[in-house]
Tab-separated table of C-alpha atoms in Angstrom:
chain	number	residue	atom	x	y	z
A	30	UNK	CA	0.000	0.000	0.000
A	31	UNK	CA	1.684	3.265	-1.136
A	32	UNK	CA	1.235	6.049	1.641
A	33	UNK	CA	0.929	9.863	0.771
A	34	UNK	CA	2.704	12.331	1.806
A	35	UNK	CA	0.570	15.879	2.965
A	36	UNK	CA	2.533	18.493	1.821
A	37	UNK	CA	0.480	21.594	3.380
A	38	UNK	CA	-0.393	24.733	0.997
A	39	UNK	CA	2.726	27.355	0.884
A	40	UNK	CA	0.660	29.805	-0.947
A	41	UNK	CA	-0.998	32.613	2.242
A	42	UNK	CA	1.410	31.562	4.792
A	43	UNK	CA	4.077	32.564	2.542
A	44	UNK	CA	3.173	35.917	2.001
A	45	UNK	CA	2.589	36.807	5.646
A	46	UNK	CA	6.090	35.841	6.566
A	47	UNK	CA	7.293	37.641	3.833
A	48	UNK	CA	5.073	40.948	4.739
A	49	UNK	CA	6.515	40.221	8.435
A	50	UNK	CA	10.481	40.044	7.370
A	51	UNK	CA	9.411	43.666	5.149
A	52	UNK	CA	8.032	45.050	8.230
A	53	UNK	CA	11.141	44.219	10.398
A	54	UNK	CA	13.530	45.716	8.603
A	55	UNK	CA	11.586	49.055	8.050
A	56	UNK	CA	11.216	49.313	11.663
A	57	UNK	CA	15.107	48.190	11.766
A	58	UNK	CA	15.654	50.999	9.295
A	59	UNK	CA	13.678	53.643	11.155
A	60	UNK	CA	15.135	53.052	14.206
A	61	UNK	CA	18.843	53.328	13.096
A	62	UNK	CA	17.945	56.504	11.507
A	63	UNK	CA	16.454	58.203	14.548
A	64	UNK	CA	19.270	57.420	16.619
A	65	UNK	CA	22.304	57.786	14.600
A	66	UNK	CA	21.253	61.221	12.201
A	67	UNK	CA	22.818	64.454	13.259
A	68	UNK	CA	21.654	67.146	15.804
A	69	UNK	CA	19.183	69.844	14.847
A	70	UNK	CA	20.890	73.194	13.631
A	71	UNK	CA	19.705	74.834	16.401
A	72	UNK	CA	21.791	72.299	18.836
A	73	UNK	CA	24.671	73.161	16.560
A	74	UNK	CA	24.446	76.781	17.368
A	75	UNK	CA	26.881	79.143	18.382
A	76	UNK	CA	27.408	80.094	21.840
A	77	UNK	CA	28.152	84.118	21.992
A	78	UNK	CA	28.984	86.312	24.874
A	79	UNK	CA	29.174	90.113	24.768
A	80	UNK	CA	32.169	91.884	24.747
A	81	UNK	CA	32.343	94.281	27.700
A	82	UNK	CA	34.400	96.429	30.304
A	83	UNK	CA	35.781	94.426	33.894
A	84	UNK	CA	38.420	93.314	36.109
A	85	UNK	CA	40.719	91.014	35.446
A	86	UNK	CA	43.032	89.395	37.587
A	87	UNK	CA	45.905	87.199	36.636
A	88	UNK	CA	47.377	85.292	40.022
A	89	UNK	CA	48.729	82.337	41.239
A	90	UNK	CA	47.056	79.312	43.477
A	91	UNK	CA	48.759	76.627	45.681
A	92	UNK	CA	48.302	74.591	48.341
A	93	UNK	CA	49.988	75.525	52.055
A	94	UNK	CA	50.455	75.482	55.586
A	95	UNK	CA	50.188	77.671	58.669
A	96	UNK	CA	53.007	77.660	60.861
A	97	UNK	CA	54.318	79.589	63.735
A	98	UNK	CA	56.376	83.148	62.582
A	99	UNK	CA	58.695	82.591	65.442
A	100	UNK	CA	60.416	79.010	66.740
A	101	UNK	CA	63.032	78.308	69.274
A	102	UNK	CA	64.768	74.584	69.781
A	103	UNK	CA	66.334	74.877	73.377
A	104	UNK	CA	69.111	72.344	74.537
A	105	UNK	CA	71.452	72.286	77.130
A	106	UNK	CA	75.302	73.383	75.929
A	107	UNK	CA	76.715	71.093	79.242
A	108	UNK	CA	76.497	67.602	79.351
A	109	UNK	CA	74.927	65.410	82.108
A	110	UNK	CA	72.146	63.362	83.289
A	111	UNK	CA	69.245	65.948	83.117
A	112	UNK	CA	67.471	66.106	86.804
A	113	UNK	CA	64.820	68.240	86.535
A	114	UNK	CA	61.997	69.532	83.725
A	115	UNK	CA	60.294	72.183	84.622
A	116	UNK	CA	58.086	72.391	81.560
A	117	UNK	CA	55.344	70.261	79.743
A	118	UNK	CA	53.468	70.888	76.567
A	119	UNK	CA	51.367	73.471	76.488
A	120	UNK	CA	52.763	75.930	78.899
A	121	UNK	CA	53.450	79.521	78.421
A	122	UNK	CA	56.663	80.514	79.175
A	123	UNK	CA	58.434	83.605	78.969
A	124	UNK	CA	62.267	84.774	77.496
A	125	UNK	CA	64.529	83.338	79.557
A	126	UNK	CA	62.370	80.931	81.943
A	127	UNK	CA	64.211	77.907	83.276
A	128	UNK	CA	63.262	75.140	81.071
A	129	UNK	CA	65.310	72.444	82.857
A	130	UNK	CA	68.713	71.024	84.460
A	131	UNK	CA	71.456	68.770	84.417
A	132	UNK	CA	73.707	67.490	86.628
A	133	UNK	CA	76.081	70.552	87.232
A	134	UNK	CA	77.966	68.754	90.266
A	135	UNK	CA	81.551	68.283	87.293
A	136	UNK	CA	81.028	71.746	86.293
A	137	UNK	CA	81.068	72.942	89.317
A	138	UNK	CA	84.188	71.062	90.351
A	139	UNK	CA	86.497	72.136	87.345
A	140	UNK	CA	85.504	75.681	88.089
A	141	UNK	CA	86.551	75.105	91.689
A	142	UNK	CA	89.454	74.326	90.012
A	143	UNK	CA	89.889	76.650	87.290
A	144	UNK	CA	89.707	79.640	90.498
A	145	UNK	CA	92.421	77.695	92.367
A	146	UNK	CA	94.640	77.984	89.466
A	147	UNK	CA	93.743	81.770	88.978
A	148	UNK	CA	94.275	82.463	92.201
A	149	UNK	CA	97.445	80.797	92.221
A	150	UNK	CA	98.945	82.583	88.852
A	151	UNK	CA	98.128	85.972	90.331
A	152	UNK	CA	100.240	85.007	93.187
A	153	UNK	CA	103.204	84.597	91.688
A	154	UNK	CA	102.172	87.645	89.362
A	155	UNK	CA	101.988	89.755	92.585
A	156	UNK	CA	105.235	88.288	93.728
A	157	UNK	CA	107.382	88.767	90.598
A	158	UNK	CA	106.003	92.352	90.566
A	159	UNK	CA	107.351	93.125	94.417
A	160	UNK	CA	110.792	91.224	93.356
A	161	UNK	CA	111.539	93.464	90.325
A	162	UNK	CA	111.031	90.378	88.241
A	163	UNK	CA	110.084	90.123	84.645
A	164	UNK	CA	106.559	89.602	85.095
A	165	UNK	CA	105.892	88.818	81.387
A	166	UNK	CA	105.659	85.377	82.006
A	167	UNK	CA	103.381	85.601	84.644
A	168	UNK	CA	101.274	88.065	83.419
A	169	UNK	CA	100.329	85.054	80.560
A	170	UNK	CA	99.714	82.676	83.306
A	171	UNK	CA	97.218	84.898	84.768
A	172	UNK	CA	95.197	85.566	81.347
A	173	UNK	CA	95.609	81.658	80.814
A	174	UNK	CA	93.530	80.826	83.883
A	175	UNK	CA	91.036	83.817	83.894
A	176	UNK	CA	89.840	81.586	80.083
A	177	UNK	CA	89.644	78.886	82.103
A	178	UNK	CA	87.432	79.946	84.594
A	179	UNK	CA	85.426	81.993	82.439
A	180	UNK	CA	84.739	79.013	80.525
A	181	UNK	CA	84.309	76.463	83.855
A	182	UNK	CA	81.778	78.953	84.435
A	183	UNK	CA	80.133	78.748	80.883
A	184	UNK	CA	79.754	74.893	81.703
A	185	UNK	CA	77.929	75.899	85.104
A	186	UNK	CA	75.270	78.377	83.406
A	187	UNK	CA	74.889	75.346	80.701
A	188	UNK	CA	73.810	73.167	82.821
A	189	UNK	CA	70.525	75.235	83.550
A	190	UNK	CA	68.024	75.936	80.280
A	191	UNK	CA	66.449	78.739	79.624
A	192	UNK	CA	63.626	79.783	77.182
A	193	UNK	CA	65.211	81.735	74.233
A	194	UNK	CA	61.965	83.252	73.547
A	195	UNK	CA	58.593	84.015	74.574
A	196	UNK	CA	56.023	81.394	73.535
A	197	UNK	CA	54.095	77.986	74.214
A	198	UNK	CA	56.047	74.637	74.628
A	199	UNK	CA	55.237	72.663	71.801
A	200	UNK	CA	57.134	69.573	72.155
A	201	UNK	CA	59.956	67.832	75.250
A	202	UNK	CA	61.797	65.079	73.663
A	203	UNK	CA	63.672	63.759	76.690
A	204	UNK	CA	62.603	63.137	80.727
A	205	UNK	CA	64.663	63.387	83.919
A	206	UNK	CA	67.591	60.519	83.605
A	207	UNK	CA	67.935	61.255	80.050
A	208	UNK	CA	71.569	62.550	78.890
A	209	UNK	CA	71.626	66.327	77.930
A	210	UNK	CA	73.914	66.453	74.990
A	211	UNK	CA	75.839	69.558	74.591
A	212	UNK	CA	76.491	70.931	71.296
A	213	UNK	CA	76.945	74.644	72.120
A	214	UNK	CA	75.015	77.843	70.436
A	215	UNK	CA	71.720	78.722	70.327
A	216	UNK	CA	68.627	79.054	67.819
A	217	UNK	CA	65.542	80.789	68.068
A	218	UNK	CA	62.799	81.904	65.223
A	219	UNK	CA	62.548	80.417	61.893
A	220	UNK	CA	61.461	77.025	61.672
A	221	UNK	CA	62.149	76.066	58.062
A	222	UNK	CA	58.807	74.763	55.933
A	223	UNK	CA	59.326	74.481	51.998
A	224	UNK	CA	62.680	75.754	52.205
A	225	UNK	CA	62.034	78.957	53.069
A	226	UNK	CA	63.536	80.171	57.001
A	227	UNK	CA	62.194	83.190	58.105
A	228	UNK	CA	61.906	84.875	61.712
A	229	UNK	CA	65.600	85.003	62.679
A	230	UNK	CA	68.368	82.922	63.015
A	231	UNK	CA	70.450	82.385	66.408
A	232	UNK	CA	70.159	83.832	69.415
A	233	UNK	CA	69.322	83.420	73.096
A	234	UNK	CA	69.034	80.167	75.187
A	235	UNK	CA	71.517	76.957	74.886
A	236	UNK	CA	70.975	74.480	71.713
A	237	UNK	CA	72.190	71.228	71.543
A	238	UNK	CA	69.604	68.122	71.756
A	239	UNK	CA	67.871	66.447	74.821
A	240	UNK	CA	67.098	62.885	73.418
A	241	UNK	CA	67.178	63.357	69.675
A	242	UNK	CA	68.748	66.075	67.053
A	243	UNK	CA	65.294	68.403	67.648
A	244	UNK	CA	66.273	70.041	71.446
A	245	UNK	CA	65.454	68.873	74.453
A	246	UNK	CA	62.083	71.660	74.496
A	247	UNK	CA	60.641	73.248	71.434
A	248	UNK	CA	58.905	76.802	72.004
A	249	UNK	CA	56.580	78.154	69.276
A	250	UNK	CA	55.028	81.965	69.226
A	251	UNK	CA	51.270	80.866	68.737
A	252	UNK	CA	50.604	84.619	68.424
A	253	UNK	CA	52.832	85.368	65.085
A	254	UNK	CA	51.551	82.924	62.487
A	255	UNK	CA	51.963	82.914	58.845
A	256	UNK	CA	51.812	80.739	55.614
A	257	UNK	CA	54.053	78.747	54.043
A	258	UNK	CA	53.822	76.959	50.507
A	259	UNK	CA	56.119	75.452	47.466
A	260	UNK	CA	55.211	77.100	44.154
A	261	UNK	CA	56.187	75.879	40.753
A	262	UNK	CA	59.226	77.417	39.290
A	263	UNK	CA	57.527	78.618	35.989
A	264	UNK	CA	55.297	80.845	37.998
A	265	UNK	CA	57.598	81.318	41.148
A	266	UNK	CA	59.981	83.198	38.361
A	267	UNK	CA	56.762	85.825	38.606
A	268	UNK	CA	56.668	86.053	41.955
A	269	UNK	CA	57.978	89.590	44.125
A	270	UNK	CA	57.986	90.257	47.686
A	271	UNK	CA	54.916	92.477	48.865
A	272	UNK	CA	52.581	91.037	46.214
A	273	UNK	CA	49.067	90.849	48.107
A	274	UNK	CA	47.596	87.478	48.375
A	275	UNK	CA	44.460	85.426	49.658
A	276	UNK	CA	44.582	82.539	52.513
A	277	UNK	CA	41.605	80.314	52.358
A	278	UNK	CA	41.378	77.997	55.204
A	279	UNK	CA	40.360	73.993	54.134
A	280	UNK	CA	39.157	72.843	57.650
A	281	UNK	CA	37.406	76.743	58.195
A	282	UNK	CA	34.525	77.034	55.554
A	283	UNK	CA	34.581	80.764	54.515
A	284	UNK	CA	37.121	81.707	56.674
A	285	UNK	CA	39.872	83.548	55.020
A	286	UNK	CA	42.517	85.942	55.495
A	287	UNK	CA	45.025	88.695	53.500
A	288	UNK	CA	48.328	88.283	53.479
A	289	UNK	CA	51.581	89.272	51.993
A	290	UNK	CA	54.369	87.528	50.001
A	291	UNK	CA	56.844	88.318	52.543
A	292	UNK	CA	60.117	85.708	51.290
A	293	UNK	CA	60.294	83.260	48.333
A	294	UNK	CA	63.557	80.903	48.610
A	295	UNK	CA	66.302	81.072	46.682
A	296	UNK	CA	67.385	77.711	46.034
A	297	UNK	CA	64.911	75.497	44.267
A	298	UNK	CA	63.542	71.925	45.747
A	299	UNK	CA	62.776	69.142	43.779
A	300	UNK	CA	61.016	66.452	43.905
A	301	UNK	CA	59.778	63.688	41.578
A	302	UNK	CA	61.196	65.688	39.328
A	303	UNK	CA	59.327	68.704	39.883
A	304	UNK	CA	60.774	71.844	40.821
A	305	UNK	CA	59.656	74.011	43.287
A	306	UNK	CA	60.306	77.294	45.269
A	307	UNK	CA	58.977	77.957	48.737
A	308	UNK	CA	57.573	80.715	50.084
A	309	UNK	CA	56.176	82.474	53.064
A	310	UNK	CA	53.663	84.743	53.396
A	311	UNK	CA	52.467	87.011	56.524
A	312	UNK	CA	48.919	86.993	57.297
A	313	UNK	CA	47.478	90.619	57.766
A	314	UNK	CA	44.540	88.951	60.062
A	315	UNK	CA	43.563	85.420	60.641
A	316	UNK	CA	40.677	83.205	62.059
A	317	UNK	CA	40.521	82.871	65.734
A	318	UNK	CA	40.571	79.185	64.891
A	319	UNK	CA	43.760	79.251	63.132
A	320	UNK	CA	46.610	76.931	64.572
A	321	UNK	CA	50.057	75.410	63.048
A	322	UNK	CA	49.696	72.849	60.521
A	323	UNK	CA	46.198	73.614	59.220
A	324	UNK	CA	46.205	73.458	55.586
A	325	UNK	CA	45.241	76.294	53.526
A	326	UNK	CA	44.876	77.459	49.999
A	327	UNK	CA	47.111	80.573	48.702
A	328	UNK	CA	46.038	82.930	46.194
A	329	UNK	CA	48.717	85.077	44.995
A	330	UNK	CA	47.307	88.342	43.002
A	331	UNK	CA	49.999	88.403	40.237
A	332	UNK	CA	48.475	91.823	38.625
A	333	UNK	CA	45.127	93.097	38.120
A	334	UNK	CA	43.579	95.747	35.145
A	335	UNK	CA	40.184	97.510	36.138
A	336	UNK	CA	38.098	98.982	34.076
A	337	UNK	CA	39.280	97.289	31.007
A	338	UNK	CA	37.591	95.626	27.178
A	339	UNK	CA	37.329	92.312	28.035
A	340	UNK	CA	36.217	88.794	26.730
A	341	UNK	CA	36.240	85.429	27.997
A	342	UNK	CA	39.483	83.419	27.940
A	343	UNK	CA	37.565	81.058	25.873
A	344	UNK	CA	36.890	82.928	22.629
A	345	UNK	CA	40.544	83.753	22.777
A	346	UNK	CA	42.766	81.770	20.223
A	347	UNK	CA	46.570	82.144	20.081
A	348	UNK	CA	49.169	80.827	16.946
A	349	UNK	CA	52.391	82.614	17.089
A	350	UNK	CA	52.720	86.374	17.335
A	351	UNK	CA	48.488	86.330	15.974
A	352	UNK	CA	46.031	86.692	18.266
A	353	UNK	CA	42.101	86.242	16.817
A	354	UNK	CA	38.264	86.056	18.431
A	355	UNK	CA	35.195	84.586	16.567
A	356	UNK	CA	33.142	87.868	16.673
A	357	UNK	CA	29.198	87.859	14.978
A	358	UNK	CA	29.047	90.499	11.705
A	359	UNK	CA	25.521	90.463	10.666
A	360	UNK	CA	24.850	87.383	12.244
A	361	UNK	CA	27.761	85.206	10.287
A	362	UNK	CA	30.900	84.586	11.799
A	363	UNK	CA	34.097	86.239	11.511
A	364	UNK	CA	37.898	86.000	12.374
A	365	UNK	CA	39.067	88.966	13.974
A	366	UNK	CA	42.861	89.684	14.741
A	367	UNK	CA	43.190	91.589	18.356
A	368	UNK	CA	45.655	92.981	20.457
A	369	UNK	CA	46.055	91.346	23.963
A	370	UNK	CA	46.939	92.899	27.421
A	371	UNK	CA	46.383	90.979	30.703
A	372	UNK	CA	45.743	87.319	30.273
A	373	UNK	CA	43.910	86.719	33.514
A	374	UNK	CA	42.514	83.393	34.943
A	375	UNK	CA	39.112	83.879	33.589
A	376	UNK	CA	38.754	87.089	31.313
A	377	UNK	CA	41.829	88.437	28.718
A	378	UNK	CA	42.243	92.101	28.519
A	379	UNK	CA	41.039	93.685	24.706
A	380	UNK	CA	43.772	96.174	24.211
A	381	UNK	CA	42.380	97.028	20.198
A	382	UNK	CA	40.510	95.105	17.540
A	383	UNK	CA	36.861	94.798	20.102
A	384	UNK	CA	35.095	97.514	21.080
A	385	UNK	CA	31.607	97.150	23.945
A	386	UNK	CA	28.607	95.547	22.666
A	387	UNK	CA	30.469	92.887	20.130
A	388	UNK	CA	29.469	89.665	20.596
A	389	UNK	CA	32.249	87.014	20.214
A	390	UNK	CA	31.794	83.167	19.379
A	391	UNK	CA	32.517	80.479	21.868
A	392	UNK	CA	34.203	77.529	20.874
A	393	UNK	CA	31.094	74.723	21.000
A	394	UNK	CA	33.304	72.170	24.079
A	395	UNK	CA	35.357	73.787	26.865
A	396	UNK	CA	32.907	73.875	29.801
A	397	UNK	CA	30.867	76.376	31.572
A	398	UNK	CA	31.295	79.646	30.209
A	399	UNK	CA	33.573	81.957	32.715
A	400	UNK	CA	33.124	84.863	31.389
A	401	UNK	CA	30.918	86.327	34.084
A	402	UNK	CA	32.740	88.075	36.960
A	403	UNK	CA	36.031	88.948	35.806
A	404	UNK	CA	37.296	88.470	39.439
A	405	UNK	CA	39.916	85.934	40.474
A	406	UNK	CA	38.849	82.677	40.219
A	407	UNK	CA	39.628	79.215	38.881
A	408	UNK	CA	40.647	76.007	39.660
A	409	UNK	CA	43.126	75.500	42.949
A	410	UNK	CA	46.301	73.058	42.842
A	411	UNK	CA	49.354	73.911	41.996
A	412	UNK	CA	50.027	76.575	39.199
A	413	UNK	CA	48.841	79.093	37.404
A	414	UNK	CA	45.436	79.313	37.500
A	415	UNK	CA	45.296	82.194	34.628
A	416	UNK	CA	48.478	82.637	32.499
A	417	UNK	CA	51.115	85.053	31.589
A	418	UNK	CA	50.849	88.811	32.410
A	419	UNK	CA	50.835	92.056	30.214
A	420	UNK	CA	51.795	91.746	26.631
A	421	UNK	CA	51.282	94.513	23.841
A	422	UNK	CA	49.865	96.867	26.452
């Protein structure tokens, strides 16, 4: 028996897929031609900005640190066991306030001794004198021994420490038992942050070290504080004493203070292969939170033109010695060569080639436009924060 095979009727099924497959790939189609076609003109539009008369400032923005104006590391310049500390951190303590003490007991012996033998050489001075005797001889021996006892007597005041300056104790690196080393000298003012040392350099009270290479007691004025910071050497080249400046303080919200460059180091420090030069700055007025080691921010006014034709640092486009802006004539763009003063952080100075009321063309990418304000501004960390100064003024 021979069996059939159903073969079922291609004919409507057939043209329904087909009309479904069509209907796909228009969709398809549509789809990739919504999301892939270009903007709108009016997305493509240029941004303008007016052209108009302001400030601008040029200046220069680091990080930095408050520290105390005035420092003093006090040691003893005698050697001994130390037996007694009269200080602890925190205290107030005035110029020339005992501090501490070591054993003076060998001092005091070899001064003992040192008299003796004074006393002795004037002796025979006195008796060479009565005799007629050349008393040259003599006369040396007695200037030999009053050094010695004069310097016996150096190891004796040694022994006891005094504060070289007025201030609070900020730091005792040694206890009773401890040896005093003695190293002789004295230092007070001018801890050294960034390279720069300001506040003076020796003077008053013994140096040497207690337990380590930093003093046996460390004395800070908390009253005298000022900045300190490590600029970049392309803009430190800029920098002059007695430029004004900004402190901003991190750990303060909206507390900030003026200040003025007051030192910038001489001798570059670098460091991953970055040079720097540090500086110092005296604060005019400062928070009644402020305290050593807060960080800050420094703004350092580099120069500033009032009153000037300005546009945004934006429409601004430099290629050699030719300076150009986008401006709108008749509402089509044109290239216009300009002259350039101050290049400040957010606005550059029109010096000819712009007059008030122009509007110039933005590029379409860059950000936020800063053209409004015309104050110092701009990012903080490390550099510039506006670019070079005067040109073709």
């Amino acid at each position: 028996m021979r069996v059939r095979r159903l073969i079922p009727a291609r004919g409507p099924s057939l043209l329904v897929n087909t009309g479904l497959a069509v209907a796909v790939l228009l969709a398809g189609g549509w789809a990739y031609t919504t999301f892939t076609a270009p903007g709108t003109a009016s997305a493509g539009e240029a941004r303008t900005v007016p052209v108009s008369r302001a400030t601008v400032t040029s200046a220069v923005s680091v990080p930095g640190s408050v520290r105390s104006a005035a420092t003093a590391s006090a040691s003893f310049a005698t050697a001994g066991p130390i037996t007694e500390i009269t200080v602890a951190v925190g205290d107030s303590v005035k110029k020339g306030q005992v501090l501490a003490r070591v054993d003076a007991s060998a001092a005091k012996r070899e001064l003992a001794a040192a008299e003796a033998d004074l006393d002795a050489a004037q002796d025979s001075a006195d008796r060479a004198a009565e005799t007629d005797t050349p008393t040259a001889q003599a006369d040396a021996a007695v200037t030999q021994a009053e050094l010695k006892v004069a310097a016996a007597r150096e190891k004796v005041d040694g022994a006891t420490l005094t504060a070289p300056i007025a201030g609070t104790v900020v730091a005792v690196n040694g206890s009773v038992g401890d040896s005093g080393t003695s190293a002789g000298g004295a230092t007070g003012g001018g801890a050294t942050t960034g390279g720069v040392t300001t506040g003076g350099a020796t003077g008053g009270g013994s140096t040497a070290s207690g337990s380590g290479g930093d003093g046996l007691v460390q004395i800070a004025d908390l009253t005298r504080l000022e900045v300190t910071a490590a600029v970049p050497e392309a803009d430190a080249t800029r920098l002059k004493a007695g430029m004004p400046a900004t402190v901003s303080w991190n750990a303060l919200p909206g507390a900030t203070a003026d200040a003025t460059l007051a030192a910038i180091d001489p001798n570059a420090t670098t460091a991953n292969d970055v040079v720097t030069y540090g500086v110092a700055l005296s604060l005019k007025d400062r928070p009644d939170a402020a305290r050593p080691g807060q960080s800050v921010q420094v703004t350092v006014t580099l120069d500033t033109a009032e009153n000037v034709v300005a546009v945004s640092a934006l429409a601004v486009t430099s290629a050699g010695n030719r300076t150009t802006v986008t401006v709108l004539d008749n509402g089509a763009p044109v290239v216009r060569p300009v002259q350039v003063g101050l290049r400040g952080d957010q606005l550059v100075e029109i010096t000819s080639g712009l007059t008030e009321g122009d509007r110039v063309v933005l590029p379409s990418t860059g950000g936020a436009d800063p053209s409004t304000g015309g104050g110092r501004g701009g990012p903080a960390g490390g550099g510039l924060t506006g670019g070079g100064g005067r040109g073709n003024r």
